[in-house]
Amino acid sequence: MARKTAKKQAEAPKVDIGAEIFASLRELEKLKGIPVDYMVERLKQALTNAYRKDREDRRDVPADNVVVDLSEQGLSMHIVKTAVEEVEDTALEIPIDAARNYNPDVQVGDPVNIPVDIQKFGRIAAQTAKQVVIQGIREAERGVVYESYSNKAQELMTGTVLRIDPVSGDMFVRIGQGNEASDAVLRASEQIPGETHREGDLIRVYVLEVHKMGRGPLVHVSRTHPNLVRRLFELETPEIADGQVEIRNIAREAGSRSKMAVRATMEGIDPVGACVGPHGGRVGAVVRELGGEKIDIVVWSEDPCEYVRAALSPADVVSVSLIPGQKACRVIVPDDQLSLAIGKEGQNARLAARLTGYKIDIKPASQAEPAEDNAE
């Protein structure tokens, strides 16, 4: 009896570009941090789409019916068709007799792998591969930059002014360096009133939020946020950086005045003195960065009355009493301290109220005495 020789399924011809592609992808992974497997899948998907669009019959073959084999041994492709008695769809079906030319053991209804001569659309494949690599690099870089900046939200960064929109006043700032550089938007509403900048100026900004966009991350930054003051003091004051002094709260009217409440976390530390620095150097550096904005630094206290008293600095306070049933207090100041306690256009009292969270009713001593007598 003659021995039957099993015939193997016909294999698609391979194009010997696998080793070259993988060498490039490994180099890309080293330089950009883009995984080889990610780029291989992108390439396979792109070649599949290229074949589907380049068919002579212009049929949109399902992606599952096109199989790309890309390895270091080479590149090959085949299309999967179903063996049938009578063909109704030439794009997806093949006569059983023709199917047995590729696989002698195939039966009606079985899938058959039809090798694709990739050389016929080699130019298209090469262009597609190039475009996919470029696009993949851009997408991966945007992803890396987005992840980098999403972790930097609520942080202080230094940027260079690129352009100022003459209509809206919005400022575009380049932050970061090298591959991680990105453009940030400093809205006119987030700029310090009265502050002017020119293209090329270096400025410090507070990162508000990062949005993932098609062309890369969209970073929104601010110069008016109270946390800009916080981050600047953290940068200038070692005692804050190492946790010996804690910033409890900040109330700010950007470009004019800020109040900051601090406390010491250990004995023997003067929290206000630490923030002011030798000869006022630390607070002076922050003030210069903010364009001359005045900064009052006060000691935070668990006692609301003491906290309010400190918050109204630099005014002297005679007494502070809480109003029962309300988060409010009545403050008595010497007559000659009334205007200082209230401040220009009510700013000092307003900032003190925002800093402490208490509504503050300020009265001069001359008006308070009769009221107290009547109450008694």
Short mmCIF file of N, CA, C and O in Angstrom, two decimals, residues 256-357:
data_model
loop_
_atom_site.label_atom_id
_atom_site.label_comp_id
_atom_site.label_asym_id
_atom_site.label_seq_id
_atom_site.Cartn_x
_atom_site.Cartn_y
_atom_site.Cartn_z
N SER A 256 -2.88 92.41 44.90
CA SER A 256 -3.07 93.42 45.93
C SER A 256 -2.56 92.93 47.29
O SER A 256 -1.60 93.46 47.83
N ARG A 257 -3.21 91.88 47.83
CA ARG A 257 -2.86 91.47 49.18
C ARG A 257 -3.26 90.02 49.44
O ARG A 257 -4.27 89.54 48.91
N SER A 258 -2.46 89.35 50.26
CA SER A 258 -2.77 87.99 50.71
C SER A 258 -2.58 87.91 52.21
O SER A 258 -1.76 88.63 52.79
N LYS A 259 -3.34 87.02 52.83
CA LYS A 259 -3.14 86.67 54.24
C LYS A 259 -2.90 85.17 54.31
O LYS A 259 -3.63 84.39 53.68
N MET A 260 -1.89 84.78 55.08
CA MET A 260 -1.54 83.37 55.20
C MET A 260 -1.41 83.00 56.67
O MET A 260 -0.70 83.67 57.43
N ALA A 261 -2.13 81.94 57.08
CA ALA A 261 -2.07 81.47 58.46
C ALA A 261 -1.15 80.26 58.53
O ALA A 261 -1.28 79.32 57.74
N VAL A 262 -0.21 80.29 59.49
CA VAL A 262 0.77 79.21 59.63
C VAL A 262 0.82 78.75 61.08
O VAL A 262 0.43 79.48 62.00
N ARG A 263 1.32 77.55 61.29
CA ARG A 263 1.53 77.06 62.65
C ARG A 263 2.78 76.18 62.67
O ARG A 263 3.15 75.57 61.66
N ALA A 264 3.40 76.10 63.83
CA ALA A 264 4.58 75.25 64.02
C ALA A 264 4.12 73.85 64.41
O ALA A 264 3.17 73.70 65.19
N THR A 265 4.76 72.84 63.89
CA THR A 265 4.40 71.46 64.22
C THR A 265 5.31 70.88 65.30
O THR A 265 5.14 69.72 65.68
N MET A 266 6.27 71.67 65.76
CA MET A 266 7.15 71.21 66.82
C MET A 266 7.55 72.40 67.70
O MET A 266 7.48 73.56 67.27
N GLU A 267 7.97 72.10 68.92
CA GLU A 267 8.33 73.14 69.89
C GLU A 267 9.57 73.91 69.44
O GLU A 267 10.46 73.37 68.78
N GLY A 268 9.60 75.18 69.81
CA GLY A 268 10.79 75.99 69.57
C GLY A 268 10.88 76.61 68.20
O GLY A 268 11.90 77.22 67.85
N ILE A 269 9.84 76.46 67.38
CA ILE A 269 9.85 77.02 66.02
C ILE A 269 8.93 78.23 65.97
O ILE A 269 7.78 78.18 66.42
N ASP A 270 9.43 79.33 65.43
CA ASP A 270 8.61 80.53 65.20
C ASP A 270 8.10 80.46 63.76
O ASP A 270 8.86 80.72 62.81
N PRO A 271 6.83 80.08 63.56
CA PRO A 271 6.34 79.88 62.19
C PRO A 271 6.35 81.15 61.34
O PRO A 271 6.68 81.10 60.16
N VAL A 272 5.99 82.27 61.95
CA VAL A 272 5.97 83.53 61.20
C VAL A 272 7.39 83.94 60.85
O VAL A 272 7.69 84.34 59.71
N GLY A 273 8.30 83.85 61.83
CA GLY A 273 9.70 84.21 61.58
C GLY A 273 10.34 83.36 60.51
O GLY A 273 11.14 83.84 59.70
N ALA A 274 9.97 82.06 60.47
CA ALA A 274 10.53 81.16 59.46
C ALA A 274 10.10 81.59 58.06
O ALA A 274 10.89 81.55 57.11
N CYS A 275 8.84 82.01 57.92
CA CYS A 275 8.34 82.42 56.61
C CYS A 275 8.88 83.78 56.19
O CYS A 275 9.12 84.02 55.00
N VAL A 276 9.07 84.66 57.17
CA VAL A 276 9.63 85.98 56.85
C VAL A 276 11.08 85.86 56.46
O VAL A 276 11.54 86.48 55.49
N GLY A 277 11.85 85.03 57.20
CA GLY A 277 13.24 84.80 56.86
C GLY A 277 14.16 85.87 57.38
O GLY A 277 13.71 86.96 57.80
N PRO A 278 15.47 85.60 57.35
CA PRO A 278 16.44 86.60 57.81
C PRO A 278 16.33 87.89 57.00
O PRO A 278 16.36 87.86 55.77
N HIS A 279 16.18 88.99 57.73
CA HIS A 279 16.05 90.31 57.10
C HIS A 279 14.89 90.36 56.09
O HIS A 279 14.93 91.13 55.13
N GLY A 280 13.89 89.51 56.30
CA GLY A 280 12.73 89.52 55.40
C GLY A 280 13.00 88.95 54.03
O GLY A 280 12.21 89.17 53.09
N GLY A 281 14.08 88.18 53.89
CA GLY A 281 14.49 87.71 52.56
C GLY A 281 13.53 86.73 51.93
O GLY A 281 13.30 86.76 50.71
N ARG A 282 12.94 85.84 52.75
CA ARG A 282 12.06 84.81 52.18
C ARG A 282 10.74 85.39 51.71
O ARG A 282 10.31 85.14 50.58
N VAL A 283 10.08 86.15 52.55
CA VAL A 283 8.82 86.76 52.14
C VAL A 283 9.08 87.78 51.04
O VAL A 283 8.25 87.95 50.13
N GLY A 284 10.24 88.43 51.08
CA GLY A 284 10.57 89.40 50.04
C GLY A 284 10.68 88.76 48.67
O GLY A 284 10.24 89.33 47.66
N ALA A 285 11.24 87.55 48.63
CA ALA A 285 11.37 86.84 47.34
C ALA A 285 10.00 86.50 46.78
O ALA A 285 9.76 86.60 45.56
N VAL A 286 9.07 86.10 47.66
CA VAL A 286 7.71 85.78 47.20
C VAL A 286 7.00 87.05 46.73
O VAL A 286 6.33 87.04 45.68
N VAL A 287 7.16 88.12 47.48
CA VAL A 287 6.53 89.39 47.09
C VAL A 287 7.02 89.85 45.73
O VAL A 287 6.25 90.30 44.88
N ARG A 288 8.34 89.73 45.50
CA ARG A 288 8.88 90.14 44.18
C ARG A 288 8.32 89.26 43.07
O ARG A 288 8.00 89.77 41.98
N GLU A 289 8.20 87.97 43.32
CA GLU A 289 7.66 87.07 42.30
C GLU A 289 6.22 87.41 41.96
O GLU A 289 5.77 87.23 40.83
N LEU A 290 5.50 87.93 42.95
CA LEU A 290 4.09 88.28 42.75
C LEU A 290 3.89 89.74 42.37
O LEU A 290 2.78 90.26 42.44
N GLY A 291 4.97 90.41 42.00
CA GLY A 291 4.85 91.78 41.51
C GLY A 291 4.54 92.80 42.58
O GLY A 291 3.85 93.80 42.31
N GLY A 292 5.01 92.58 43.83
CA GLY A 292 4.79 93.55 44.89
C GLY A 292 3.55 93.33 45.71
O GLY A 292 3.18 94.18 46.53
N GLU A 293 2.88 92.20 45.53
CA GLU A 293 1.68 91.89 46.31
C GLU A 293 2.01 91.80 47.81
O GLU A 293 2.94 91.11 48.21
N LYS A 294 1.26 92.51 48.65
CA LYS A 294 1.51 92.50 50.09
C LYS A 294 1.07 91.16 50.69
O LYS A 294 0.04 90.60 50.28
N ILE A 295 1.83 90.67 51.67
CA ILE A 295 1.51 89.39 52.29
C ILE A 295 1.56 89.53 53.81
O ILE A 295 2.60 89.89 54.37
N ASP A 296 0.44 89.27 54.48
CA ASP A 296 0.37 89.24 55.93
C ASP A 296 0.48 87.79 56.38
O ASP A 296 -0.31 86.94 55.94
N ILE A 297 1.42 87.50 57.26
CA ILE A 297 1.59 86.15 57.78
C ILE A 297 1.20 86.16 59.25
O ILE A 297 1.76 86.93 60.05
N VAL A 298 0.22 85.32 59.61
CA VAL A 298 -0.28 85.30 60.98
C VAL A 298 -0.22 83.89 61.52
O VAL A 298 -0.12 82.91 60.77
N VAL A 299 -0.31 83.78 62.86
CA VAL A 299 -0.27 82.47 63.52
C VAL A 299 -1.68 81.89 63.59
O VAL A 299 -2.60 82.55 64.07
N TRP A 300 -1.82 80.67 63.11
CA TRP A 300 -3.12 79.98 63.20
C TRP A 300 -3.35 79.53 64.63
O TRP A 300 -2.40 79.16 65.35
N SER A 301 -4.61 79.54 65.05
CA SER A 301 -4.94 79.10 66.40
C SER A 301 -6.22 78.29 66.39
O SER A 301 -7.13 78.55 65.58
N GLU A 302 -6.31 77.31 67.30
CA GLU A 302 -7.54 76.54 67.44
C GLU A 302 -8.63 77.39 68.07
O GLU A 302 -9.82 77.11 67.89
N ASP A 303 -8.25 78.41 68.83
CA ASP A 303 -9.21 79.31 69.45
C ASP A 303 -9.70 80.31 68.39
O ASP A 303 -8.92 81.14 67.91
N PRO A 304 -10.97 80.26 68.02
CA PRO A 304 -11.48 81.17 66.97
C PRO A 304 -11.23 82.64 67.29
O PRO A 304 -10.93 83.43 66.39
N CYS A 305 -11.37 83.02 68.56
CA CYS A 305 -11.18 84.42 68.92
C CYS A 305 -9.74 84.86 68.70
O CYS A 305 -9.49 85.95 68.17
N GLU A 306 -8.80 84.01 69.10
CA GLU A 306 -7.40 84.33 68.90
C GLU A 306 -7.05 84.35 67.42
O GLU A 306 -6.24 85.17 66.95
N TYR A 307 -7.65 83.43 66.67
CA TYR A 307 -7.39 83.35 65.23
C TYR A 307 -7.89 84.62 64.53
O TYR A 307 -7.20 85.21 63.70
N VAL A 308 -9.10 85.06 64.88
CA VAL A 308 -9.65 86.28 64.27
C VAL A 308 -8.80 87.48 64.65
O VAL A 308 -8.54 88.37 63.83
N ARG A 309 -8.40 87.54 65.92
CA ARG A 309 -7.56 88.65 66.38
C ARG A 309 -6.28 88.75 65.53
O ARG A 309 -5.89 89.83 65.09
N ALA A 310 -5.64 87.58 65.30
CA ALA A 310 -4.40 87.57 64.52
C ALA A 310 -4.67 87.91 63.05
O ALA A 310 -3.88 88.60 62.40
N ALA A 311 -5.81 87.43 62.54
CA ALA A 311 -6.13 87.63 61.12
C ALA A 311 -6.34 89.10 60.78
O ALA A 311 -6.14 89.51 59.63
N LEU A 312 -6.77 89.91 61.76
CA LEU A 312 -7.01 91.32 61.50
C LEU A 312 -5.74 92.16 61.56
O LEU A 312 -5.78 93.38 61.41
N SER A 313 -4.61 91.49 61.79
CA SER A 313 -3.31 92.18 61.75
C SER A 313 -3.20 92.95 60.43
O SER A 313 -3.68 92.46 59.39
N PRO A 314 -2.63 94.15 60.46
CA PRO A 314 -1.81 94.78 61.50
C PRO A 314 -2.60 95.63 62.50
O PRO A 314 -1.99 96.35 63.29
N ALA A 315 -3.93 95.56 62.50
CA ALA A 315 -4.72 96.36 63.42
C ALA A 315 -4.67 95.76 64.83
O ALA A 315 -4.63 94.54 65.00
N ASP A 316 -4.69 96.62 65.83
CA ASP A 316 -4.80 96.17 67.22
C ASP A 316 -6.26 95.87 67.52
O ASP A 316 -7.17 96.56 67.02
N VAL A 317 -6.49 94.86 68.35
CA VAL A 317 -7.85 94.45 68.67
C VAL A 317 -8.03 94.48 70.18
O VAL A 317 -7.19 93.96 70.93
N VAL A 318 -9.14 95.10 70.64
CA VAL A 318 -9.43 95.16 72.07
C VAL A 318 -10.03 93.84 72.55
O VAL A 318 -9.58 93.25 73.52
N SER A 319 -11.04 93.35 71.82
CA SER A 319 -11.69 92.10 72.22
C SER A 319 -12.37 91.45 71.03
O SER A 319 -12.74 92.12 70.05
N VAL A 320 -12.55 90.13 71.14
CA VAL A 320 -13.28 89.34 70.13
C VAL A 320 -14.25 88.45 70.89
O VAL A 320 -13.86 87.73 71.82
N SER A 321 -15.52 88.49 70.51
CA SER A 321 -16.53 87.64 71.15
C SER A 321 -17.36 86.94 70.07
O SER A 321 -17.75 87.56 69.08
N LEU A 322 -17.59 85.65 70.29
CA LEU A 322 -18.38 84.87 69.34
C LEU A 322 -19.85 85.18 69.50
O LEU A 322 -20.34 85.40 70.63
N ILE A 323 -20.59 85.18 68.40
CA ILE A 323 -22.04 85.40 68.42
C ILE A 323 -22.71 84.03 68.50
O ILE A 323 -22.53 83.20 67.60
N PRO A 324 -23.44 83.74 69.55
CA PRO A 324 -24.04 82.42 69.73
C PRO A 324 -24.93 82.01 68.56
O PRO A 324 -25.69 82.83 68.01
N GLY A 325 -24.81 80.74 68.16
CA GLY A 325 -25.66 80.19 67.09
C GLY A 325 -25.23 80.56 65.70
O GLY A 325 -25.89 80.19 64.73
N GLN A 326 -24.15 81.30 65.55
CA GLN A 326 -23.69 81.71 64.22
C GLN A 326 -22.17 81.51 64.11
O GLN A 326 -21.47 81.52 65.13
N LYS A 327 -21.70 81.33 62.91
CA LYS A 327 -20.25 81.31 62.70
C LYS A 327 -19.83 82.75 62.42
O LYS A 327 -19.44 83.12 61.31
N ALA A 328 -19.93 83.55 63.48
CA ALA A 328 -19.66 84.98 63.36
C ALA A 328 -19.12 85.49 64.69
O ALA A 328 -19.26 84.83 65.73
N CYS A 329 -18.48 86.64 64.65
CA CYS A 329 -17.92 87.21 65.87
C CYS A 329 -18.01 88.73 65.82
O CYS A 329 -18.11 89.33 64.74
N ARG A 330 -17.98 89.33 67.03
CA ARG A 330 -17.99 90.78 67.14
C ARG A 330 -16.61 91.21 67.63
O ARG A 330 -16.09 90.69 68.62
N VAL A 331 -16.03 92.15 66.93
CA VAL A 331 -14.67 92.59 67.22
C VAL A 331 -14.69 94.05 67.63
O VAL A 331 -15.31 94.89 66.95
N ILE A 332 -14.04 94.36 68.75
CA ILE A 332 -13.93 95.74 69.21
C ILE A 332 -12.49 96.18 69.00
O ILE A 332 -11.54 95.49 69.41
N VAL A 333 -12.32 97.32 68.35
CA VAL A 333 -10.99 97.87 68.10
C VAL A 333 -10.95 99.31 68.62
O VAL A 333 -11.99 99.97 68.72
N PRO A 334 -9.78 99.81 68.95
CA PRO A 334 -9.67 101.24 69.33
C PRO A 334 -10.16 102.11 68.18
O PRO A 334 -10.04 101.74 67.00
N ASP A 335 -10.69 103.26 68.53
CA ASP A 335 -11.23 104.15 67.49
C ASP A 335 -10.21 104.48 66.42
O ASP A 335 -10.56 104.55 65.23
N ASP A 336 -8.96 104.70 66.84
CA ASP A 336 -7.95 105.08 65.85
C ASP A 336 -7.46 103.89 65.02
O ASP A 336 -6.65 104.06 64.11
N GLN A 337 -7.96 102.68 65.32
CA GLN A 337 -7.56 101.48 64.57
C GLN A 337 -8.67 100.98 63.64
O GLN A 337 -8.49 100.00 62.93
N LEU A 338 -9.82 101.67 63.66
CA LEU A 338 -10.97 101.18 62.90
C LEU A 338 -10.69 101.10 61.40
O LEU A 338 -10.95 100.08 60.75
N SER A 339 -10.16 102.18 60.84
CA SER A 339 -9.89 102.19 59.39
C SER A 339 -8.83 101.16 59.03
O SER A 339 -8.90 100.52 57.96
N LEU A 340 -7.85 100.94 59.91
CA LEU A 340 -6.81 99.94 59.64
C LEU A 340 -7.39 98.53 59.71
O LEU A 340 -7.03 97.67 58.89
N ALA A 341 -8.28 98.29 60.67
CA ALA A 341 -8.89 96.96 60.80
C ALA A 341 -9.77 96.63 59.60
O ALA A 341 -9.78 95.50 59.11
N ILE A 342 -10.53 97.64 59.16
CA ILE A 342 -11.40 97.40 57.99
C ILE A 342 -10.59 97.36 56.71
O ILE A 342 -10.82 96.51 55.85
N GLY A 343 -9.61 98.26 56.61
CA GLY A 343 -8.76 98.28 55.42
C GLY A 343 -9.38 99.06 54.29
O GLY A 343 -10.56 99.42 54.32
N LYS A 344 -8.56 99.33 53.27
CA LYS A 344 -9.02 100.08 52.11
C LYS A 344 -10.12 99.30 51.39
O LYS A 344 -9.93 98.14 51.00
N GLU A 345 -11.28 99.93 51.26
CA GLU A 345 -12.44 99.32 50.62
C GLU A 345 -12.83 97.99 51.29
O GLU A 345 -13.36 97.08 50.65
N GLY A 346 -12.52 97.91 52.61
CA GLY A 346 -12.91 96.72 53.37
C GLY A 346 -12.05 95.50 53.15
O GLY A 346 -12.40 94.39 53.57
N GLN A 347 -10.87 95.69 52.51
CA GLN A 347 -10.06 94.53 52.13
C GLN A 347 -9.52 93.75 53.32
O GLN A 347 -9.56 92.51 53.34
N ASN A 348 -9.02 94.43 54.34
CA ASN A 348 -8.42 93.73 55.48
C ASN A 348 -9.45 92.86 56.19
O ASN A 348 -9.19 91.69 56.51
N ALA A 349 -10.62 93.41 56.45
CA ALA A 349 -11.68 92.65 57.11
C ALA A 349 -12.17 91.52 56.22
O ALA A 349 -12.46 90.41 56.70
N ARG A 350 -12.25 91.78 54.92
CA ARG A 350 -12.74 90.76 53.98
C ARG A 350 -11.78 89.57 53.93
O ARG A 350 -12.21 88.41 53.97
N LEU A 351 -10.49 89.86 53.83
CA LEU A 351 -9.51 88.77 53.78
C LEU A 351 -9.45 88.01 55.10
O LEU A 351 -9.29 86.78 55.12
N ALA A 352 -9.59 88.74 56.21
CA ALA A 352 -9.59 88.07 57.52
C ALA A 352 -10.77 87.13 57.65
O ALA A 352 -10.66 86.02 58.19
N ALA A 353 -11.92 87.55 57.15
CA ALA A 353 -13.11 86.70 57.21
C ALA A 353 -12.93 85.45 56.35
O ALA A 353 -13.29 84.34 56.75
N ARG A 354 -12.35 85.60 55.17
CA ARG A 354 -12.11 84.45 54.30
C ARG A 354 -11.06 83.52 54.88
O ARG A 354 -11.14 82.30 54.75
N LEU A 355 -10.06 84.10 55.54
CA LEU A 355 -8.99 83.28 56.11
C LEU A 355 -9.51 82.43 57.27
O LEU A 355 -9.17 81.24 57.38
N THR A 356 -10.34 83.03 58.13
CA THR A 356 -10.80 82.33 59.33
C THR A 356 -12.10 81.56 59.12
O THR A 356 -12.39 80.62 59.86
N GLY A 357 -12.88 81.97 58.12
CA GLY A 357 -14.17 81.33 57.92
C GLY A 357 -15.27 81.92 58.79
O GLY A 357 -16.39 81.39 58.82
#
